[in-house]
Short mmCIF file of C-alpha atoms in Angstrom, two decimals:
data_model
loop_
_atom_site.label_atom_id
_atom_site.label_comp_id
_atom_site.label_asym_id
_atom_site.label_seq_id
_atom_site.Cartn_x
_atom_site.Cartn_y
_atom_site.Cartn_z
CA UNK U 1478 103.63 78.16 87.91
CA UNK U 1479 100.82 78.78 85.89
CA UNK U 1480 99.76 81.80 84.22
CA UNK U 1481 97.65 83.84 85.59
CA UNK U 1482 94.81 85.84 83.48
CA UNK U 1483 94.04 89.22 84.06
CA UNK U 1484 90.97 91.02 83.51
CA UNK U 1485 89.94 94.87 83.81
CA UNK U 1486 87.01 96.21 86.61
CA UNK U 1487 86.76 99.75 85.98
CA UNK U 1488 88.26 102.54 84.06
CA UNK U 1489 92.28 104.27 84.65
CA UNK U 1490 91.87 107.16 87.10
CA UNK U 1491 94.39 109.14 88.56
CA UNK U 1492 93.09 111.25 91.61
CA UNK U 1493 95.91 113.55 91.16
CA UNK U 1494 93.69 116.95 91.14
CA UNK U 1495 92.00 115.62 94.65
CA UNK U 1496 94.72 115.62 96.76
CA UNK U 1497 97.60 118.75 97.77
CA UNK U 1498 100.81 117.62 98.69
CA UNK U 1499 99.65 116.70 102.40
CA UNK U 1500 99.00 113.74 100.89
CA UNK U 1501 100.73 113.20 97.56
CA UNK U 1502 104.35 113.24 99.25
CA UNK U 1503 103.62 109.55 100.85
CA UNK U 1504 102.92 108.58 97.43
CA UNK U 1505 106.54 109.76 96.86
CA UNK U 1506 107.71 108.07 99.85
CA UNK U 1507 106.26 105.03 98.40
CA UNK U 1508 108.16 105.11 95.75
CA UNK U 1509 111.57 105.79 97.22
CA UNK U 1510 111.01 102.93 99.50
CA UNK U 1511 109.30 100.32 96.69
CA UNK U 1512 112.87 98.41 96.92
CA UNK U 1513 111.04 95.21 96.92
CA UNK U 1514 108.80 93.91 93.97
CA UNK U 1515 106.12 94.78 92.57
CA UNK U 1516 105.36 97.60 94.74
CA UNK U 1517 105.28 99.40 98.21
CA UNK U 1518 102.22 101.62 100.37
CA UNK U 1519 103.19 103.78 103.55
CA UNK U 1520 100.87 105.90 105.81
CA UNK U 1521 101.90 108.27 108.79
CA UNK U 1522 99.76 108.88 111.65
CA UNK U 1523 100.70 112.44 113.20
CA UNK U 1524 99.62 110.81 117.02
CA UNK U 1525 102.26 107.93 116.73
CA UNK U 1526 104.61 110.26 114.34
CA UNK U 1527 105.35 106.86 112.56
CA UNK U 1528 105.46 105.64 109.35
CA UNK U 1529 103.91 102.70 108.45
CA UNK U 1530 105.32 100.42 105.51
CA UNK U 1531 103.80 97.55 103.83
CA UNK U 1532 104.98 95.36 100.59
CA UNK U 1533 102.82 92.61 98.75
CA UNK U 1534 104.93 90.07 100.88
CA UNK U 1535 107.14 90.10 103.83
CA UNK U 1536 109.62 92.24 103.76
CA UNK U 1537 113.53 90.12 103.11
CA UNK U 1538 116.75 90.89 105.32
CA UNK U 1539 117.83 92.91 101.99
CA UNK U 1540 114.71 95.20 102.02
CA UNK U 1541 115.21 96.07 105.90
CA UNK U 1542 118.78 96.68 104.78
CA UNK U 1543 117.97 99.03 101.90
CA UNK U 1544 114.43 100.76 103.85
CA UNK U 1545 117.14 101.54 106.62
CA UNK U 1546 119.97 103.22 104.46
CA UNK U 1547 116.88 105.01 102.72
CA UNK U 1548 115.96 106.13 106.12
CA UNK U 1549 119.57 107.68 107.69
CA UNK U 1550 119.59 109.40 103.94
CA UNK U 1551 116.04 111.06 104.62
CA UNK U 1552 116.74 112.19 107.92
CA UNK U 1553 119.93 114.02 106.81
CA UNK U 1554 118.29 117.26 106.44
CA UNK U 1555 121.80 119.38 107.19
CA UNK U 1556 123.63 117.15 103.98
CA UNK U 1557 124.19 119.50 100.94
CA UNK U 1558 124.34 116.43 98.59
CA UNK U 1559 121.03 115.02 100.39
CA UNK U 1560 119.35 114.99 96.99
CA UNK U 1561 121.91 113.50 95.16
CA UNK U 1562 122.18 110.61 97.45
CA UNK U 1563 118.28 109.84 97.79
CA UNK U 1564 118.21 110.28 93.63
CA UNK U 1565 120.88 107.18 93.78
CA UNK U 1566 119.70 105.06 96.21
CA UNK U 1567 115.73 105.29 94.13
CA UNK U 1568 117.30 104.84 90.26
CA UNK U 1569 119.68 101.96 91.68
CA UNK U 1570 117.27 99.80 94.09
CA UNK U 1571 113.41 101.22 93.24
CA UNK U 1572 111.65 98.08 91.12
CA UNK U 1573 110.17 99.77 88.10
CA UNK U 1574 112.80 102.61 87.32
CA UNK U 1575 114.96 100.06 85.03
CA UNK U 1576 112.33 98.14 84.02
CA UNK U 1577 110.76 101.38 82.35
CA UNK U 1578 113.75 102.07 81.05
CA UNK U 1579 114.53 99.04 79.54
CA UNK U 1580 111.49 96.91 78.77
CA UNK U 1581 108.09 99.44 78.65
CA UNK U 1582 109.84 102.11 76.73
CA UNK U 1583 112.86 100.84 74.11
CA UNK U 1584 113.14 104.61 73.00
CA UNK U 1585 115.57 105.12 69.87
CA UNK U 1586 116.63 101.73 70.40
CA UNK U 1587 116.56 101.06 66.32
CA UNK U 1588 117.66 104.46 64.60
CA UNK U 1589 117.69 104.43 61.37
CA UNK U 1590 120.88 106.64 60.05
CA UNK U 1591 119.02 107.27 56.98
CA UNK U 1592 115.71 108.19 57.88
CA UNK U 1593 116.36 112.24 57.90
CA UNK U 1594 118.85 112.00 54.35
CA UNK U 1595 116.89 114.35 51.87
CA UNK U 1596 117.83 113.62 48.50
CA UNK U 1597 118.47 116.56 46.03
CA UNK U 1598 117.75 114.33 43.33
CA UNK U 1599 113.81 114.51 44.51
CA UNK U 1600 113.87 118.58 44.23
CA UNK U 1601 112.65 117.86 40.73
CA UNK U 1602 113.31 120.07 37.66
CA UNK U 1603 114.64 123.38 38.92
CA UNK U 1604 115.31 125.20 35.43
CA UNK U 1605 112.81 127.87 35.89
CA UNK U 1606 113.31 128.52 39.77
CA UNK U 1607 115.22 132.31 39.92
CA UNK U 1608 118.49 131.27 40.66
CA UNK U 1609 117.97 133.65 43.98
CA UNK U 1610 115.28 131.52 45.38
CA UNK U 1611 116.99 128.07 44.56
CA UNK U 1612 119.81 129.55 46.79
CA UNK U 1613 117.76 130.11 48.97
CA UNK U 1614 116.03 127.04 49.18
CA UNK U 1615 119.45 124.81 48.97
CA UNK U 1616 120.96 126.78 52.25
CA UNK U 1617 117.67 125.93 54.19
CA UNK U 1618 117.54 122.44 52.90
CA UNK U 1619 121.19 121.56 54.10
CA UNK U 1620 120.09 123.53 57.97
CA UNK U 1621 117.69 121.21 58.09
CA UNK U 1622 120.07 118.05 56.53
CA UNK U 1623 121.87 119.44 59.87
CA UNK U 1624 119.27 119.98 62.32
CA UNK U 1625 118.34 116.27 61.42
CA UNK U 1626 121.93 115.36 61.83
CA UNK U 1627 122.18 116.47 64.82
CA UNK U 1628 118.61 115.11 66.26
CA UNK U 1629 120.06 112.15 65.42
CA UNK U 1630 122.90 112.11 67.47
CA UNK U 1631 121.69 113.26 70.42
CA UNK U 1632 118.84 110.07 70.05
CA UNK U 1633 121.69 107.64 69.37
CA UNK U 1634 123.60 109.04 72.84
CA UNK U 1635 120.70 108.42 74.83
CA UNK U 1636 120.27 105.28 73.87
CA UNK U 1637 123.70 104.60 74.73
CA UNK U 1638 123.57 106.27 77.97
CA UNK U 1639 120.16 104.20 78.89
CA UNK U 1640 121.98 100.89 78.13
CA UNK U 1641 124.82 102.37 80.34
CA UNK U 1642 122.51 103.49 82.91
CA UNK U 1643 120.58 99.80 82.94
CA UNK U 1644 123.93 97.89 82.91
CA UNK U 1645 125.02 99.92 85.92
CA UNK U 1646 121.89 98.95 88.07
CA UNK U 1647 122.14 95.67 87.31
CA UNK U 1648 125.73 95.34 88.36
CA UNK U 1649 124.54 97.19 91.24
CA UNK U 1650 122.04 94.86 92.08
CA UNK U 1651 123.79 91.29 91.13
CA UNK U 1652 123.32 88.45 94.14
CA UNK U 1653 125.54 89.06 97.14
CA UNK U 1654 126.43 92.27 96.03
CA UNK U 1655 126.00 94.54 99.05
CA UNK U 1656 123.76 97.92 99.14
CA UNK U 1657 125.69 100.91 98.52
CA UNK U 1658 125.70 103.80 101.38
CA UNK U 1659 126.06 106.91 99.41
CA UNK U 1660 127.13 108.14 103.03
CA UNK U 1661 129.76 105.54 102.72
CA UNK U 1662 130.51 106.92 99.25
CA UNK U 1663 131.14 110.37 100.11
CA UNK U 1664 133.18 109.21 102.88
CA UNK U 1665 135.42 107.38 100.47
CA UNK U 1666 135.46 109.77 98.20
CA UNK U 1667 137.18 112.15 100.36
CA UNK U 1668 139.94 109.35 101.20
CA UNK U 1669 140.41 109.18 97.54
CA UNK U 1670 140.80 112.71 97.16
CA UNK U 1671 143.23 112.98 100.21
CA UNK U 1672 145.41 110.30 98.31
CA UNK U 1673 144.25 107.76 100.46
CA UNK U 1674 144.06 103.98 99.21
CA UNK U 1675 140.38 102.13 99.68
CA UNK U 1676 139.87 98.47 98.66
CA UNK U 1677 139.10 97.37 95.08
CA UNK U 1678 135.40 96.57 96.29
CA UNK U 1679 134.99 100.25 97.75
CA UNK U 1680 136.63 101.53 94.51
CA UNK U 1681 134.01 99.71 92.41
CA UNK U 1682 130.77 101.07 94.72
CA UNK U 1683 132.42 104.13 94.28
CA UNK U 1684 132.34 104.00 90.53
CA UNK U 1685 129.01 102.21 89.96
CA UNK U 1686 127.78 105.40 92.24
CA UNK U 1687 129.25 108.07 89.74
CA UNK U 1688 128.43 105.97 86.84
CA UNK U 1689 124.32 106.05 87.78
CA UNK U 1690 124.18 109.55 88.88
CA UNK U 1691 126.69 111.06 85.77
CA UNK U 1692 124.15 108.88 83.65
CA UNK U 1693 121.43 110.34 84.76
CA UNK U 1694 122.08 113.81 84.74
CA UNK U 1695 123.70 113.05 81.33
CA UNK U 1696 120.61 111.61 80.23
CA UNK U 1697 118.01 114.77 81.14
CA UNK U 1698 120.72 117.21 79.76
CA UNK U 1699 120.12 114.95 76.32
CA UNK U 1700 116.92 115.55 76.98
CA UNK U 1701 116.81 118.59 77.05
CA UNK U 1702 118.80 119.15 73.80
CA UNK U 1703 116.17 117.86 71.94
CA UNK U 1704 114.37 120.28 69.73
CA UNK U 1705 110.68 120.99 71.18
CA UNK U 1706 109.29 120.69 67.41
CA UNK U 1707 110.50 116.86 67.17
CA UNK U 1708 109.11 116.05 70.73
CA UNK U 1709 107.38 112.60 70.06
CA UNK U 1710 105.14 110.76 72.35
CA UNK U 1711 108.12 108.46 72.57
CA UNK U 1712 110.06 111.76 74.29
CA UNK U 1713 107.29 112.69 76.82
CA UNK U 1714 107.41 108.80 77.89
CA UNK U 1715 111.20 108.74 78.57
CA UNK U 1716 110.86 112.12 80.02
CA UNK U 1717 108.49 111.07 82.39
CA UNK U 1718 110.39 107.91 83.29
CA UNK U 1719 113.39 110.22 84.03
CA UNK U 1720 111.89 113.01 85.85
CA UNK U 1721 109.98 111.01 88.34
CA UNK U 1722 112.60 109.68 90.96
CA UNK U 1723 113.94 113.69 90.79
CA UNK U 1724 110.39 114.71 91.13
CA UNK U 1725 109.79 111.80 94.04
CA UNK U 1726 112.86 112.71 95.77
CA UNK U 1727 112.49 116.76 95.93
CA UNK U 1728 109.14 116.28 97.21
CA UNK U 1729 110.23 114.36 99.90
CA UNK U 1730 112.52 116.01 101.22
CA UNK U 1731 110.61 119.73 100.74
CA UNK U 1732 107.71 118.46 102.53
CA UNK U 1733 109.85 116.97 105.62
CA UNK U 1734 111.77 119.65 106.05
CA UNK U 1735 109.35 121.76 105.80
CA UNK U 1736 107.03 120.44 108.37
CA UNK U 1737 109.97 119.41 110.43
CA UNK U 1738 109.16 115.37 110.16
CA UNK U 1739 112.31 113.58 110.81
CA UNK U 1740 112.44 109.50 110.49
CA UNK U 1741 114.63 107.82 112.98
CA UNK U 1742 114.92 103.98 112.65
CA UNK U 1743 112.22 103.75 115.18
CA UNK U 1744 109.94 105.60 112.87
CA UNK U 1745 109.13 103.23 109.73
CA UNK U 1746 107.55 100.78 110.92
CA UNK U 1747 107.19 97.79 108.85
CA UNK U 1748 103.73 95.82 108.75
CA UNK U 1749 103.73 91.95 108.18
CA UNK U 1750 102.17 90.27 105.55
CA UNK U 1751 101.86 86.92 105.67
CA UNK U 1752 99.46 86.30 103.33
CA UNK U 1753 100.88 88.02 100.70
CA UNK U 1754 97.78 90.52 99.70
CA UNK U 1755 98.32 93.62 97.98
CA UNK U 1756 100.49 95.80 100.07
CA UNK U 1757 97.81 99.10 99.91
CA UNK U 1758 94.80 96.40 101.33
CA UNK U 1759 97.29 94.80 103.93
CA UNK U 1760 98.17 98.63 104.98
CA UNK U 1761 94.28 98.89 105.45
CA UNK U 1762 93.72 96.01 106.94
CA UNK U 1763 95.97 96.59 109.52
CA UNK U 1764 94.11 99.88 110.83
CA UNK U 1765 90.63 98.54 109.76
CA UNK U 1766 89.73 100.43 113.40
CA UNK U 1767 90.55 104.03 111.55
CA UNK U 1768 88.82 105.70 108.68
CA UNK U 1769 89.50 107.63 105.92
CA UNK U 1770 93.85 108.24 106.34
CA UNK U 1771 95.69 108.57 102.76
CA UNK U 1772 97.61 105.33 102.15
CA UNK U 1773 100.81 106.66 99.54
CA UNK U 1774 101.42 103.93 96.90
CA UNK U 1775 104.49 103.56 94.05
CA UNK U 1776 101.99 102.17 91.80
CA UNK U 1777 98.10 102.86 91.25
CA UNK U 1778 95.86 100.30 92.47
CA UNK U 1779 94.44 96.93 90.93
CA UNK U 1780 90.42 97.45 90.71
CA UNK U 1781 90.20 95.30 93.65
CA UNK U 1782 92.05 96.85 96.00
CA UNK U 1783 90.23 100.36 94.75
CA UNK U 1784 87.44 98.95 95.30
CA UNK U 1785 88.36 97.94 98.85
CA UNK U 1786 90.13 101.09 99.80
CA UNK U 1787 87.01 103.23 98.56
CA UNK U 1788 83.95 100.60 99.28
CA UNK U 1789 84.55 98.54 102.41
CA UNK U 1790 87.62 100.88 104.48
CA UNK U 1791 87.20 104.27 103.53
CA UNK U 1792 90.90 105.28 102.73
CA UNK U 1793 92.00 108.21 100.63
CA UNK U 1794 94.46 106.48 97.55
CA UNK U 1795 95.81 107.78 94.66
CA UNK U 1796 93.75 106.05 92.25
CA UNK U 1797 93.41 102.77 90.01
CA UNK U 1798 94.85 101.47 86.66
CA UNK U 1799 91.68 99.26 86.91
CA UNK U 1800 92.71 95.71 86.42
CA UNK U 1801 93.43 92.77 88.79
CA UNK U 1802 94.19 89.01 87.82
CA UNK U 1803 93.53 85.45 89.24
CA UNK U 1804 96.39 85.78 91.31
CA UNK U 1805 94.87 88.05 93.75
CA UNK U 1806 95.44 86.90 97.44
CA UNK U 1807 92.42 88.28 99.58
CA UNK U 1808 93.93 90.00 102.99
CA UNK U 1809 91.38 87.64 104.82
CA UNK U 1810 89.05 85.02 103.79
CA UNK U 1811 85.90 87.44 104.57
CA UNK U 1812 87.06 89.47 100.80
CA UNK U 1813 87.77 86.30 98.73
CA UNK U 1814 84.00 86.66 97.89
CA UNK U 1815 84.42 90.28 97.50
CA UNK U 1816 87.05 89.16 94.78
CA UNK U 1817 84.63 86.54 92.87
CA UNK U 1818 81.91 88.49 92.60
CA UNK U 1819 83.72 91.49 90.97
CA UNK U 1820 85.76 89.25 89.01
CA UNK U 1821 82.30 87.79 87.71
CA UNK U 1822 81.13 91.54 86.51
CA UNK U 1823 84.66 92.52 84.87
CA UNK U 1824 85.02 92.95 81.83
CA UNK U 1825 87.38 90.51 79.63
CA UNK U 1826 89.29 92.52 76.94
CA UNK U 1827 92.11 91.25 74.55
CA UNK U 1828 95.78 91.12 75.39
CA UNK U 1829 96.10 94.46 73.10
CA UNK U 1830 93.98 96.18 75.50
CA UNK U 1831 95.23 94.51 78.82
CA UNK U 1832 98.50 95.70 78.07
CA UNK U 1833 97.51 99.35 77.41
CA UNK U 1834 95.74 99.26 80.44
CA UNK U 1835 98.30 97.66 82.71
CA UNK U 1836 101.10 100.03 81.07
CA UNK U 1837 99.28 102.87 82.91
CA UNK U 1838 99.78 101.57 86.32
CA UNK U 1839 102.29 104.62 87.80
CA UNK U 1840 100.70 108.09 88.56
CA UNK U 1841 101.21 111.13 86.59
CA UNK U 1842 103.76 113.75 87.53
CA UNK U 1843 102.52 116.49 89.59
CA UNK U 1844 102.04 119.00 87.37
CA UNK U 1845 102.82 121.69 90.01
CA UNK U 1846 106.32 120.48 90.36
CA UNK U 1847 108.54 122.58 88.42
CA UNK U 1848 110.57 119.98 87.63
CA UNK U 1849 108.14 118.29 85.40
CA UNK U 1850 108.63 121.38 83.38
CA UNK U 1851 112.30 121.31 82.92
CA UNK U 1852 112.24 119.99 79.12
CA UNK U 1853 110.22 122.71 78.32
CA UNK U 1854 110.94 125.80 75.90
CA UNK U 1855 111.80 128.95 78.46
CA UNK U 1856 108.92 131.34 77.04
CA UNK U 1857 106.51 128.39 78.61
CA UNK U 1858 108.18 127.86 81.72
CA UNK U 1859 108.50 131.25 82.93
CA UNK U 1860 105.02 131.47 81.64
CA UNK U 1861 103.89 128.06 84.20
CA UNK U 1862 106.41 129.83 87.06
CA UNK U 1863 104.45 133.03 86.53
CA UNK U 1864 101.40 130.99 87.12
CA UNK U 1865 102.66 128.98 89.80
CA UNK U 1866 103.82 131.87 91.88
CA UNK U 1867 100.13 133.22 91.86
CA UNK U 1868 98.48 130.44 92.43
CA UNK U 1869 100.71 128.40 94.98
CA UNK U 1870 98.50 129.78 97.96
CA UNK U 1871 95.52 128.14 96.30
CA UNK U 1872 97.45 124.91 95.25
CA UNK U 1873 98.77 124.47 98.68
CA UNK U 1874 95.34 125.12 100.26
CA UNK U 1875 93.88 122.43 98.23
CA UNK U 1876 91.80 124.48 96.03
CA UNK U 1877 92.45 122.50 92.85
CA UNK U 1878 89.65 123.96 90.97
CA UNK U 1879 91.17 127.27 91.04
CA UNK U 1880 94.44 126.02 89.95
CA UNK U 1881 93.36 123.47 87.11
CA UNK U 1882 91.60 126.48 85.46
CA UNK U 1883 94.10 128.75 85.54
CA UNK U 1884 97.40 126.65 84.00
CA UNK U 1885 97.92 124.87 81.00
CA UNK U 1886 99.73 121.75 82.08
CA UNK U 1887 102.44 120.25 80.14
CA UNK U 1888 101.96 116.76 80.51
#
């Protein structure tokens, strides 16, 4: 196969601030369903109360498999451990989580044990320091020697816990192995815990389940550890990685139950796509009749299909990371000179620059979701739940304006 080359159209934007949750949530959804690469786009239409699901090809035997355990989880509403369950099926079978993890962001992946040893050698001549002061000076050298010590540890165990965390989705997901049904695993659970015996292949879904989820929860409570004064660009990364399937999955489920939306089998409904176009354009296509509905997508848009969505259908999107490549497949012949003549204006940048822009694909976190605030110190997050609480009635009424004022946004 050859290579394709890519090329950027227009600038990164994130429409974030545009739209309330109304929208946002199918963006969510998108995620939680993108079990099928590269990515996934889902509508609902309130006068069909369907869903509508699209991928960037036609959907495989696994995917239906997967979209329809995703689906009986969703519609649990009454489960306690509903959360818990969604949160495993999105780290184990979503496409990017792992790759994040394990390719875009190699976080503390070469520590160096020596990189926080202060020598006392380099104090320099202390002979006319008051002995007082040195004493002074030694005990707050060896709390930091500590602090350092410490820092260090807690990067070394995340790393360890990522590598656990990757090496249990990929067991998870090895050929012929089939999807684990966390209702399945609670059910087997129980046997277990009644003294029951289960088969060697339940008792392995059974650990791989507990394995992803302890690693996790292990791995935000690491997280969290970390001091706020040694919080890198490297931390807010991982961080974001992390928090996003909690952040996907909570919003899910708040927003269905609270506007009472259940999803039966009969209520995804999958569109084809035969000729493999983008799955956000092949979601447009499909209702070309309607205008302006919010299409939810697990990744920003190429520039293309931005263009598209904005230009030619007039769909509300999330936004664009504003580059396409030569593999583009037009949704019908009419747009393949759509596609040349933007491709003609682009601009070409270096492979540097390509990357940077193509490493911004996913959306932000939704800075009104309190969990995105979770690995903050507690003087600022009862400061941003002070905030929220006043201005929730504004946020949820789609007055952005109002609310990007008022609060001072973490990430």
């Amino acid at each position: 196969m050859s290579k394709t080359n890519s090329f950027v159209i227009k600038d990164i934007c994130d429409h974030w601030k545009n739209y309330t949750y109304h929208h946002r949530y199918l963006d969510a959804l998108a995620s939680i369903f993108a079990v099928q690469n590269p990515c996934a786009a889902i509508t609902y239409f309130p006068i069909t109360q369907k869903f509508y699901l699209s991928y960037n090809a036609e959907a495989t035997k696994d995917t239906h498999k997967k979209i329809g355990i995703i689906q009986q989880t969703l519609n649990a509403f009454d489960r306690i451990d509903q959360v818990e369950q969604l949160l495993f099926l999105y780290i184990a079978y979503n496409t990017d989580f792992k790759n994040h993890l394990l390719q875009d962001y190699k976080i503390f992946e070469n520590i160096d044990v020596y990189r926080y040893s202060i020598s006392r050698n380099e104090i320099g001549n202390i002979s006319d320091i008051i002995q007082t002061k040195f004493d002074k000076f030694i005990a707050n050298l060896d709390a930091i020697e500590h602090k350092k010590t410490q820092q260090h540890k807690i990067e070394q165990d995340i790393r360890i816990e990522i590598d656990t965390l990757v090496e249990t989705i990929n067991r998870i997901n090895q050929p012929k192995k089939s999807t684990i049904d966390p209702e399945k695993i609670k059910s087997l659970k129980e046997q277990k815990g009644k003294g029951e015996e289960i088969s060697k292949n339940d008792s392995y879904s059974v650990l791989q389940y507990e394995t992803a989820i302890n690693s996790y929860n292990h791995l935000l409570e690491l997280l969290s550890n970390i001091d706020k004064s040694d919080k890198s660009d490297d931390f807010f990364k991982l961080s974001q990685i992390l928090l996003r399937p909690l952040q996907d999955v909570e919003k899910v489920i708040f927003y269905l139950k609270q506007n009472q939306i259940p999803i039966s089998s009969d209520d995804i409904m999958i569109i084809a796509n035969p000729n493999s176009a983008h799955t956000e354009v092949n979601l447009a296509k499909e209702f070309s009749h309607l205008k302006e509905f919010y299409i939810g997508v697990s990744r920003l848009c190429c520039g293309i299909c931005d263009y598209l969505l904005d230009d030619i259908y007039h769909h509300k999107h999330r936004g664009t990371h504003g580059t396409c490549d030569d593999g583009w497949s037009a949704p019908s012949i009419q747009f393949q000179n759509t596609f040349e003549e933007l491709r003609e204006k682009s601009t070409n940048f270096d492979q540097t620059t390509l990357n940077q822009q193509l490493s911004k694909q996913h959306r932000k976190l939704s800075h009104d979701n309190l969990s995105a605030l979770l690995l903050g110190d507690e003087e600022k997050l009862s400061e941003q739940f002070f905030k929220f609480q006043t201005y929730k009635d504004s946020l949820l009424a789609g007055e952005m304006e109002t609310v990007v004022s008022e609060m001072d946004f973490m990430f």
